[in-house]
Structures are given as structure tokens and as C-alpha cells.
Amino acid sequence: MLLLGLPACGGGSAQREDQAVQNEKRSAQKRSAEKEKQEDKVHRIPEDTETYEGEPLPAGRYVTEEFRPTMSFSLGKGWTRGGPELRDAWDIREVDNDGNWLGFLNAEEVYKPNGSGGLEVAPAPRDMIAWIRTNPFLDSEEPRPVSVGGEKGMQVDAIVVKAPQ
């Protein structure tokens, strides 16, 4: 009887260990599936990104209707929100390199030089490229044609060369 009891106890212990291993595997699979589901989710900008403040953004597809035409893009791992989210601007940066960032701006207002060295707030111009090119506080390069997602537009790089007094 003692001989039969020992193998039965040993068998129960091994069975419990097998059960624990199987439970851990199921938990790992569930976590992996949840992570994949999160990465497959279409994230809405800016709404979804508020959820991840201070944390890396999940890899996946991002969509915003803040711009016309509506735009979308995909992110790999390693990106986070760059700064405070503003009504007309949103930016992201690479977690490991602050030098790599991407910003989106849908300007509703601009600061217009008033001729006496100051600035006045004005509605955003219809032709933003022309406004940038003629602004005395900016030094801009020649605009060049670009296409994003089949939509044609112009790109211009500019830097601030002086500030109003």
C-alpha cells in the first residue's frame, strides 16, 4: 500500500507541474494575442494617443481626420508622443533618439508682422507656402513638389532667422 501511495503522490505532483506549465503557456499566448490585437487596431489621432501619454505608442496604423484629405500612416515600435497635444498640432519622436521626430500641423492662425516690429494674430492664409516665403522672420528654401499617399502638395523647409522686437 505504501508502495502504491508514493507513485500516486509523485504522479499528482508531476501532473500539477504540467498543469502549471500549460497555464503559463496559455497566459503567454493570451498576452501575445492581446499585444497583436493592439498593434492591429487602427488608432485615431489625437483621441487614442492621449491614452499613451508618457508611454511608447503601440506599433500599428494611425488615422487622423484633422487634415484634408484624411491621412493615415503606420508606425513601428519605438515612438512616443513628442510634446503636449495642441488643438492644431501633433508630434511624435523616436524613443531612443530625440533627433528623429515627425510633426503634423494644421494651422488655424499665424502671427503676422504688423510693420512696427510686433506681431498680430491673423487667420491662417489660404496659401501657406506664400506666407512662409514672404515672412521676414523666416528663411525658406525653394518649395518642391511632393506626393503623400497619392495626394500632391508642396514642401518647403524654413528656419527662424530673427525674432520681432
PDB file of N, CA, C and O in Angstrom, residues 81-145:
ATOM      1  N   ARG A  81       4.734  60.104 -28.043  1.00  0.00           N
ATOM      2  CA  ARG A  81       4.276  61.471 -28.299  1.00  0.00           C
ATOM      3  C   ARG A  81       5.397  62.425 -27.971  1.00  0.00           C
ATOM      4  O   ARG A  81       6.120  62.253 -27.010  1.00  0.00           O
ATOM      5  N   GLY A  82       5.539  63.469 -28.794  1.00  0.00           N
ATOM      6  CA  GLY A  82       6.672  64.373 -28.634  1.00  0.00           C
ATOM      7  C   GLY A  82       6.465  65.462 -27.619  1.00  0.00           C
ATOM      8  O   GLY A  82       7.405  65.935 -27.013  1.00  0.00           O
ATOM      9  N   GLY A  83       5.297  65.910 -27.433  1.00  0.00           N
ATOM     10  CA  GLY A  83       5.063  67.021 -26.522  1.00  0.00           C
ATOM     11  C   GLY A  83       3.586  67.153 -26.253  1.00  0.00           C
ATOM     12  O   GLY A  83       2.807  66.282 -26.606  1.00  0.00           O
ATOM     13  N   PRO A  84       3.214  68.275 -25.651  1.00  0.00           N
ATOM     14  CA  PRO A  84       1.794  68.439 -25.361  1.00  0.00           C
ATOM     15  C   PRO A  84       0.990  68.495 -26.648  1.00  0.00           C
ATOM     16  O   PRO A  84       1.430  69.065 -27.651  1.00  0.00           O
ATOM     17  N   GLU A  85      -0.138  67.888 -26.601  1.00  0.00           N
ATOM     18  CA  GLU A  85      -1.007  67.864 -27.772  1.00  0.00           C
ATOM     19  C   GLU A  85      -1.768  69.182 -27.839  1.00  0.00           C
ATOM     20  O   GLU A  85      -2.392  69.593 -26.879  1.00  0.00           O
ATOM     21  N   LEU A  86      -1.659  69.835 -28.962  1.00  0.00           N
ATOM     22  CA  LEU A  86      -2.344  71.102 -29.156  1.00  0.00           C
ATOM     23  C   LEU A  86      -3.503  70.908 -30.116  1.00  0.00           C
ATOM     24  O   LEU A  86      -3.561  69.923 -30.842  1.00  0.00           O
ATOM     25  N   ARG A  87      -4.383  71.879 -30.148  1.00  0.00           N
ATOM     26  CA  ARG A  87      -5.568  71.781 -30.987  1.00  0.00           C
ATOM     27  C   ARG A  87      -5.218  71.633 -32.461  1.00  0.00           C
ATOM     28  O   ARG A  87      -5.915  70.970 -33.209  1.00  0.00           O
ATOM     29  N   ASP A  88      -4.102  72.236 -32.890  1.00  0.00           N
ATOM     30  CA  ASP A  88      -3.769  72.206 -34.310  1.00  0.00           C
ATOM     31  C   ASP A  88      -2.407  71.571 -34.603  1.00  0.00           C
ATOM     32  O   ASP A  88      -1.894  71.693 -35.702  1.00  0.00           O
ATOM     33  N   ALA A  89      -1.820  70.916 -33.625  1.00  0.00           N
ATOM     34  CA  ALA A  89      -0.504  70.299 -33.846  1.00  0.00           C
ATOM     35  C   ALA A  89      -0.389  68.998 -33.064  1.00  0.00           C
ATOM     36  O   ALA A  89      -0.945  68.851 -31.979  1.00  0.00           O
ATOM     37  N   TRP A  90       0.333  68.069 -33.630  1.00  0.00           N
ATOM     38  CA  TRP A  90       0.576  66.759 -33.013  1.00  0.00           C
ATOM     39  C   TRP A  90       1.940  66.304 -33.476  1.00  0.00           C
ATOM     40  O   TRP A  90       2.266  66.431 -34.659  1.00  0.00           O
ATOM     41  N   ASP A  91       2.760  65.833 -32.568  1.00  0.00           N
ATOM     42  CA  ASP A  91       4.070  65.355 -32.998  1.00  0.00           C
ATOM     43  C   ASP A  91       4.476  64.111 -32.233  1.00  0.00           C
ATOM     44  O   ASP A  91       3.987  63.846 -31.141  1.00  0.00           O
ATOM     45  N   ILE A  92       5.359  63.352 -32.873  1.00  0.00           N
ATOM     46  CA  ILE A  92       5.889  62.128 -32.285  1.00  0.00           C
ATOM     47  C   ILE A  92       7.403  62.162 -32.415  1.00  0.00           C
ATOM     48  O   ILE A  92       7.959  62.870 -33.261  1.00  0.00           O
ATOM     49  N   ARG A  93       8.068  61.423 -31.544  1.00  0.00           N
ATOM     50  CA  ARG A  93       9.528  61.332 -31.616  1.00  0.00           C
ATOM     51  C   ARG A  93       9.949  59.896 -31.366  1.00  0.00           C
ATOM     52  O   ARG A  93       9.205  59.112 -30.768  1.00  0.00           O
ATOM     53  N   GLU A  94      11.128  59.585 -31.835  1.00  0.00           N
ATOM     54  CA  GLU A  94      11.669  58.254 -31.618  1.00  0.00           C
ATOM     55  C   GLU A  94      12.136  58.157 -30.166  1.00  0.00           C
ATOM     56  O   GLU A  94      12.775  59.071 -29.655  1.00  0.00           O
ATOM     57  N   VAL A  95      11.791  57.083 -29.490  1.00  0.00           N
ATOM     58  CA  VAL A  95      12.100  56.920 -28.073  1.00  0.00           C
ATOM     59  C   VAL A  95      13.607  57.004 -27.820  1.00  0.00           C
ATOM     60  O   VAL A  95      14.054  57.675 -26.901  1.00  0.00           O
ATOM     61  N   ASP A  96      14.409  56.346 -28.657  1.00  0.00           N
ATOM     62  CA  ASP A  96      15.850  56.272 -28.426  1.00  0.00           C
ATOM     63  C   ASP A  96      16.637  57.418 -29.039  1.00  0.00           C
ATOM     64  O   ASP A  96      17.850  57.488 -28.869  1.00  0.00           O
ATOM     65  N   ASN A  97      15.971  58.321 -29.789  1.00  0.00           N
ATOM     66  CA  ASN A  97      16.696  59.392 -30.448  1.00  0.00           C
ATOM     67  C   ASN A  97      15.777  60.593 -30.624  1.00  0.00           C
ATOM     68  O   ASN A  97      15.000  60.650 -31.573  1.00  0.00           O
ATOM     69  N   ASP A  98      15.887  61.563 -29.711  1.00  0.00           N
ATOM     70  CA  ASP A  98      15.045  62.759 -29.789  1.00  0.00           C
ATOM     71  C   ASP A  98      15.247  63.544 -31.075  1.00  0.00           C
ATOM     72  O   ASP A  98      14.435  64.383 -31.425  1.00  0.00           O
ATOM     73  N   GLY A  99      16.355  63.292 -31.788  1.00  0.00           N
ATOM     74  CA  GLY A  99      16.621  63.993 -33.032  1.00  0.00           C
ATOM     75  C   GLY A  99      15.708  63.554 -34.160  1.00  0.00           C
ATOM     76  O   GLY A  99      15.560  64.269 -35.151  1.00  0.00           O
ATOM     77  N   ASN A 100      15.104  62.387 -34.037  1.00  0.00           N
ATOM     78  CA  ASN A 100      14.179  61.902 -35.060  1.00  0.00           C
ATOM     79  C   ASN A 100      12.757  62.165 -34.602  1.00  0.00           C
ATOM     80  O   ASN A 100      12.301  61.584 -33.634  1.00  0.00           O
ATOM     81  N   TRP A 101      12.091  63.062 -35.288  1.00  0.00           N
ATOM     82  CA  TRP A 101      10.716  63.371 -34.926  1.00  0.00           C
ATOM     83  C   TRP A 101       9.928  63.691 -36.170  1.00  0.00           C
ATOM     84  O   TRP A 101      10.467  63.990 -37.225  1.00  0.00           O
ATOM     85  N   LEU A 102       8.628  63.645 -36.000  1.00  0.00           N
ATOM     86  CA  LEU A 102       7.705  63.909 -37.085  1.00  0.00           C
ATOM     87  C   LEU A 102       6.564  64.740 -36.516  1.00  0.00           C
ATOM     88  O   LEU A 102       5.982  64.384 -35.493  1.00  0.00           O
ATOM     89  N   GLY A 103       6.282  65.864 -37.154  1.00  0.00           N
ATOM     90  CA  GLY A 103       5.231  66.737 -36.657  1.00  0.00           C
ATOM     91  C   GLY A 103       4.167  66.986 -37.709  1.00  0.00           C
ATOM     92  O   GLY A 103       4.453  66.990 -38.904  1.00  0.00           O
ATOM     93  N   PHE A 104       2.951  67.173 -37.251  1.00  0.00           N
ATOM     94  CA  PHE A 104       1.821  67.475 -38.111  1.00  0.00           C
ATOM     95  C   PHE A 104       1.204  68.774 -37.617  1.00  0.00           C
ATOM     96  O   PHE A 104       0.956  68.923 -36.428  1.00  0.00           O
ATOM     97  N   LEU A 105       0.967  69.693 -38.524  1.00  0.00           N
ATOM     98  CA  LEU A 105       0.416  70.985 -38.156  1.00  0.00           C
ATOM     99  C   LEU A 105      -0.726  71.338 -39.092  1.00  0.00           C
ATOM    100  O   LEU A 105      -0.586  71.257 -40.314  1.00  0.00           O
ATOM    101  N   ASN A 106      -1.831  71.703 -38.521  1.00  0.00           N
ATOM    102  CA  ASN A 106      -2.992  72.176 -39.274  1.00  0.00           C
ATOM    103  C   ASN A 106      -3.292  73.567 -38.725  1.00  0.00           C
ATOM    104  O   ASN A 106      -4.200  73.748 -37.925  1.00  0.00           O
ATOM    105  N   ALA A 107      -2.458  74.533 -39.129  1.00  0.00           N
ATOM    106  CA  ALA A 107      -2.510  75.878 -38.549  1.00  0.00           C
ATOM    107  C   ALA A 107      -3.853  76.542 -38.769  1.00  0.00           C
ATOM    108  O   ALA A 107      -4.359  76.590 -39.895  1.00  0.00           O
ATOM    109  N   GLU A 108      -4.416  77.051 -37.690  1.00  0.00           N
ATOM    110  CA  GLU A 108      -5.657  77.811 -37.764  1.00  0.00           C
ATOM    111  C   GLU A 108      -5.375  79.309 -37.729  1.00  0.00           C
ATOM    112  O   GLU A 108      -6.173  80.108 -38.183  1.00  0.00           O
ATOM    113  N   GLU A 109      -4.219  79.664 -37.146  1.00  0.00           N
ATOM    114  CA  GLU A 109      -3.817  81.062 -37.031  1.00  0.00           C
ATOM    115  C   GLU A 109      -2.318  81.168 -37.301  1.00  0.00           C
ATOM    116  O   GLU A 109      -1.590  80.188 -37.157  1.00  0.00           O
ATOM    117  N   VAL A 110      -1.898  82.367 -37.663  1.00  0.00           N
ATOM    118  CA  VAL A 110      -0.485  82.665 -37.826  1.00  0.00           C
ATOM    119  C   VAL A 110      -0.207  84.000 -37.141  1.00  0.00           C
ATOM    120  O   VAL A 110      -1.138  84.751 -36.821  1.00  0.00           O
ATOM    121  N   TYR A 111       1.046  84.268 -36.913  1.00  0.00           N
ATOM    122  CA  TYR A 111       1.447  85.572 -36.405  1.00  0.00           C
ATOM    123  C   TYR A 111       1.959  86.378 -37.581  1.00  0.00           C
ATOM    124  O   TYR A 111       2.886  85.979 -38.270  1.00  0.00           O
ATOM    125  N   LYS A 112       1.337  87.509 -37.824  1.00  0.00           N
ATOM    126  CA  LYS A 112       1.639  88.338 -38.981  1.00  0.00           C
ATOM    127  C   LYS A 112       2.405  89.573 -38.507  1.00  0.00           C
ATOM    128  O   LYS A 112       1.963  90.254 -37.577  1.00  0.00           O
ATOM    129  N   PRO A 113       3.573  89.849 -39.116  1.00  0.00           N
ATOM    130  CA  PRO A 113       4.292  91.075 -38.747  1.00  0.00           C
ATOM    131  C   PRO A 113       3.400  92.293 -38.993  1.00  0.00           C
ATOM    132  O   PRO A 113       2.709  92.382 -40.009  1.00  0.00           O
ATOM    133  N   ASN A 114       3.374  93.228 -38.025  1.00  0.00           N
ATOM    134  CA  ASN A 114       2.479  94.380 -38.166  1.00  0.00           C
ATOM    135  C   ASN A 114       3.171  95.624 -38.711  1.00  0.00           C
ATOM    136  O   ASN A 114       2.579  96.691 -38.766  1.00  0.00           O
ATOM    137  N   GLY A 115       4.439  95.506 -39.088  1.00  0.00           N
ATOM    138  CA  GLY A 115       5.154  96.646 -39.677  1.00  0.00           C
ATOM    139  C   GLY A 115       5.911  97.482 -38.669  1.00  0.00           C
ATOM    140  O   GLY A 115       6.808  98.226 -39.027  1.00  0.00           O
ATOM    141  N   SER A 116       5.572  97.388 -37.396  1.00  0.00           N
ATOM    142  CA  SER A 116       6.289  98.164 -36.373  1.00  0.00           C
ATOM    143  C   SER A 116       7.138  97.266 -35.488  1.00  0.00           C
ATOM    144  O   SER A 116       7.497  97.637 -34.384  1.00  0.00           O
ATOM    145  N   GLY A 117       7.453  96.096 -35.967  1.00  0.00           N
ATOM    146  CA  GLY A 117       8.304  95.178 -35.216  1.00  0.00           C
ATOM    147  C   GLY A 117       7.528  94.190 -34.362  1.00  0.00           C
ATOM    148  O   GLY A 117       8.106  93.280 -33.798  1.00  0.00           O
ATOM    149  N   GLY A 118       6.238  94.343 -34.256  1.00  0.00           N
ATOM    150  CA  GLY A 118       5.425  93.436 -33.461  1.00  0.00           C
ATOM    151  C   GLY A 118       4.677  92.440 -34.334  1.00  0.00           C
ATOM    152  O   GLY A 118       4.873  92.372 -35.541  1.00  0.00           O
ATOM    153  N   LEU A 119       3.834  91.679 -33.680  1.00  0.00           N
ATOM    154  CA  LEU A 119       3.064  90.657 -34.391  1.00  0.00           C
ATOM    155  C   LEU A 119       1.593  90.790 -34.068  1.00  0.00           C
ATOM    156  O   LEU A 119       1.219  91.184 -32.967  1.00  0.00           O
ATOM    157  N   GLU A 120       0.770  90.429 -35.017  1.00  0.00           N
ATOM    158  CA  GLU A 120      -0.666  90.353 -34.821  1.00  0.00           C
ATOM    159  C   GLU A 120      -1.118  88.943 -35.167  1.00  0.00           C
ATOM    160  O   GLU A 120      -0.571  88.315 -36.075  1.00  0.00           O
ATOM    161  N   VAL A 121      -2.093  88.446 -34.453  1.00  0.00           N
ATOM    162  CA  VAL A 121      -2.660  87.137 -34.778  1.00  0.00           C
ATOM    163  C   VAL A 121      -3.594  87.317 -35.961  1.00  0.00           C
ATOM    164  O   VAL A 121      -4.395  88.261 -35.998  1.00  0.00           O
ATOM    165  N   ALA A 122      -3.467  86.437 -36.937  1.00  0.00           N
ATOM    166  CA  ALA A 122      -4.304  86.502 -38.130  1.00  0.00           C
ATOM    167  C   ALA A 122      -4.754  85.088 -38.486  1.00  0.00           C
ATOM    168  O   ALA A 122      -4.072  84.111 -38.142  1.00  0.00           O
ATOM    169  N   PRO A 123      -5.874  84.953 -39.177  1.00  0.00           N
ATOM    170  CA  PRO A 123      -6.280  83.614 -39.630  1.00  0.00           C
ATOM    171  C   PRO A 123      -5.216  83.036 -40.561  1.00  0.00           C
ATOM    172  O   PRO A 123      -4.518  83.760 -41.258  1.00  0.00           O
ATOM    173  N   ALA A 124      -5.109  81.729 -40.552  1.00  0.00           N
ATOM    174  CA  ALA A 124      -4.137  81.067 -41.429  1.00  0.00           C
ATOM    175  C   ALA A 124      -4.440  81.421 -42.882  1.00  0.00           C
ATOM    176  O   ALA A 124      -5.597  81.427 -43.291  1.00  0.00           O
ATOM    177  N   PRO A 125      -3.405  81.743 -43.658  1.00  0.00           N
ATOM    178  CA  PRO A 125      -3.641  82.088 -45.061  1.00  0.00           C
ATOM    179  C   PRO A 125      -4.018  80.863 -45.888  1.00  0.00           C
ATOM    180  O   PRO A 125      -3.670  79.733 -45.538  1.00  0.00           O
ATOM    181  N   ARG A 126      -4.707  81.120 -46.976  1.00  0.00           N
ATOM    182  CA  ARG A 126      -5.045  80.016 -47.893  1.00  0.00           C
ATOM    183  C   ARG A 126      -3.781  79.427 -48.506  1.00  0.00           C
ATOM    184  O   ARG A 126      -3.698  78.239 -48.730  1.00  0.00           O
ATOM    185  N   ASP A 127      -2.797  80.282 -48.805  1.00  0.00           N
ATOM    186  CA  ASP A 127      -1.540  79.841 -49.412  1.00  0.00           C
ATOM    187  C   ASP A 127      -0.426  79.919 -48.368  1.00  0.00           C
ATOM    188  O   ASP A 127       0.269  80.927 -48.257  1.00  0.00           O
ATOM    189  N   MET A 128      -0.290  78.861 -47.594  1.00  0.00           N
ATOM    190  CA  MET A 128       0.701  78.839 -46.517  1.00  0.00           C
ATOM    191  C   MET A 128       2.127  78.922 -47.066  1.00  0.00           C
ATOM    192  O   MET A 128       2.995  79.533 -46.444  1.00  0.00           O
ATOM    193  N   ILE A 129       2.380  78.327 -48.215  1.00  0.00           N
ATOM    194  CA  ILE A 129       3.723  78.376 -48.804  1.00  0.00           C
ATOM    195  C   ILE A 129       4.108  79.834 -49.079  1.00  0.00           C
ATOM    196  O   ILE A 129       5.208  80.276 -48.738  1.00  0.00           O
ATOM    197  N   ALA A 130       3.208  80.602 -49.687  1.00  0.00           N
ATOM    198  CA  ALA A 130       3.491  82.004 -49.977  1.00  0.00           C
ATOM    199  C   ALA A 130       3.719  82.779 -48.676  1.00  0.00           C
ATOM    200  O   ALA A 130       4.614  83.627 -48.601  1.00  0.00           O
ATOM    201  N   TRP A 131       2.937  82.494 -47.660  1.00  0.00           N
ATOM    202  CA  TRP A 131       3.098  83.184 -46.375  1.00  0.00           C
ATOM    203  C   TRP A 131       4.479  82.897 -45.794  1.00  0.00           C
ATOM    204  O   TRP A 131       5.159  83.806 -45.320  1.00  0.00           O
ATOM    205  N   ILE A 132       4.905  81.647 -45.826  1.00  0.00           N
ATOM    206  CA  ILE A 132       6.238  81.280 -45.316  1.00  0.00           C
ATOM    207  C   ILE A 132       7.321  81.973 -46.131  1.00  0.00           C
ATOM    208  O   ILE A 132       8.275  82.530 -45.583  1.00  0.00           O
ATOM    209  N   ARG A 133       7.181  81.952 -47.447  1.00  0.00           N
ATOM    210  CA  ARG A 133       8.210  82.514 -48.343  1.00  0.00           C
ATOM    211  C   ARG A 133       8.362  84.030 -48.174  1.00  0.00           C
ATOM    212  O   ARG A 133       9.436  84.565 -48.374  1.00  0.00           O
ATOM    213  N   THR A 134       7.289  84.743 -47.819  1.00  0.00           N
ATOM    214  CA  THR A 134       7.358  86.206 -47.708  1.00  0.00           C
ATOM    215  C   THR A 134       7.505  86.691 -46.272  1.00  0.00           C
ATOM    216  O   THR A 134       7.610  87.891 -46.042  1.00  0.00           O
ATOM    217  N   ASN A 135       7.538  85.802 -45.312  1.00  0.00           N
ATOM    218  CA  ASN A 135       7.661  86.196 -43.908  1.00  0.00           C
ATOM    219  C   ASN A 135       9.083  86.684 -43.643  1.00  0.00           C
ATOM    220  O   ASN A 135      10.040  85.948 -43.851  1.00  0.00           O
ATOM    221  N   PRO A 136       9.256  87.926 -43.151  1.00  0.00           N
ATOM    222  CA  PRO A 136      10.596  88.470 -42.944  1.00  0.00           C
ATOM    223  C   PRO A 136      11.372  87.799 -41.801  1.00  0.00           C
ATOM    224  O   PRO A 136      12.584  87.977 -41.694  1.00  0.00           O
ATOM    225  N   PHE A 137      10.692  87.014 -40.977  1.00  0.00           N
ATOM    226  CA  PHE A 137      11.358  86.356 -39.866  1.00  0.00           C
ATOM    227  C   PHE A 137      11.806  84.936 -40.201  1.00  0.00           C
ATOM    228  O   PHE A 137      12.403  84.254 -39.377  1.00  0.00           O
ATOM    229  N   LEU A 138      11.482  84.477 -41.410  1.00  0.00           N
ATOM    230  CA  LEU A 138      11.822  83.121 -41.824  1.00  0.00           C
ATOM    231  C   LEU A 138      12.735  83.132 -43.043  1.00  0.00           C
ATOM    232  O   LEU A 138      12.589  83.976 -43.932  1.00  0.00           O
ATOM    233  N   ASP A 139      13.656  82.190 -43.071  1.00  0.00           N
ATOM    234  CA  ASP A 139      14.475  81.945 -44.248  1.00  0.00           C
ATOM    235  C   ASP A 139      14.029  80.587 -44.779  1.00  0.00           C
ATOM    236  O   ASP A 139      14.152  79.580 -44.085  1.00  0.00           O
ATOM    237  N   SER A 140      13.498  80.598 -46.004  1.00  0.00           N
ATOM    238  CA  SER A 140      12.953  79.348 -46.534  1.00  0.00           C
ATOM    239  C   SER A 140      13.666  78.936 -47.809  1.00  0.00           C
ATOM    240  O   SER A 140      14.206  79.760 -48.543  1.00  0.00           O
ATOM    241  N   GLU A 141      13.637  77.648 -48.052  1.00  0.00           N
ATOM    242  CA  GLU A 141      14.174  77.094 -49.283  1.00  0.00           C
ATOM    243  C   GLU A 141      13.092  77.158 -50.358  1.00  0.00           C
ATOM    244  O   GLU A 141      11.928  77.424 -50.068  1.00  0.00           O
ATOM    245  N   GLU A 142      13.489  76.876 -51.589  1.00  0.00           N
ATOM    246  CA  GLU A 142      12.521  76.822 -52.678  1.00  0.00           C
ATOM    247  C   GLU A 142      11.535  75.683 -52.416  1.00  0.00           C
ATOM    248  O   GLU A 142      11.951  74.583 -52.049  1.00  0.00           O
ATOM    249  N   PRO A 143      10.246  75.931 -52.591  1.00  0.00           N
ATOM    250  CA  PRO A 143       9.270  74.844 -52.445  1.00  0.00           C
ATOM    251  C   PRO A 143       9.514  73.775 -53.501  1.00  0.00           C
ATOM    252  O   PRO A 143       9.991  74.067 -54.598  1.00  0.00           O
ATOM    253  N   ARG A 144       9.203  72.558 -53.145  1.00  0.00           N
ATOM    254  CA  ARG A 144       9.340  71.460 -54.116  1.00  0.00           C
ATOM    255  C   ARG A 144       8.093  70.580 -54.034  1.00  0.00           C
ATOM    256  O   ARG A 144       7.516  70.398 -52.964  1.00  0.00           O
ATOM    257  N   PRO A 145       7.709  70.046 -55.191  1.00  0.00           N
ATOM    258  CA  PRO A 145       6.509  69.197 -55.212  1.00  0.00           C
ATOM    259  C   PRO A 145       6.749  67.873 -54.496  1.00  0.00           C
ATOM    260  O   PRO A 145       7.849  67.312 -54.564  1.00  0.00           O
TER     261      PRO A 145
END
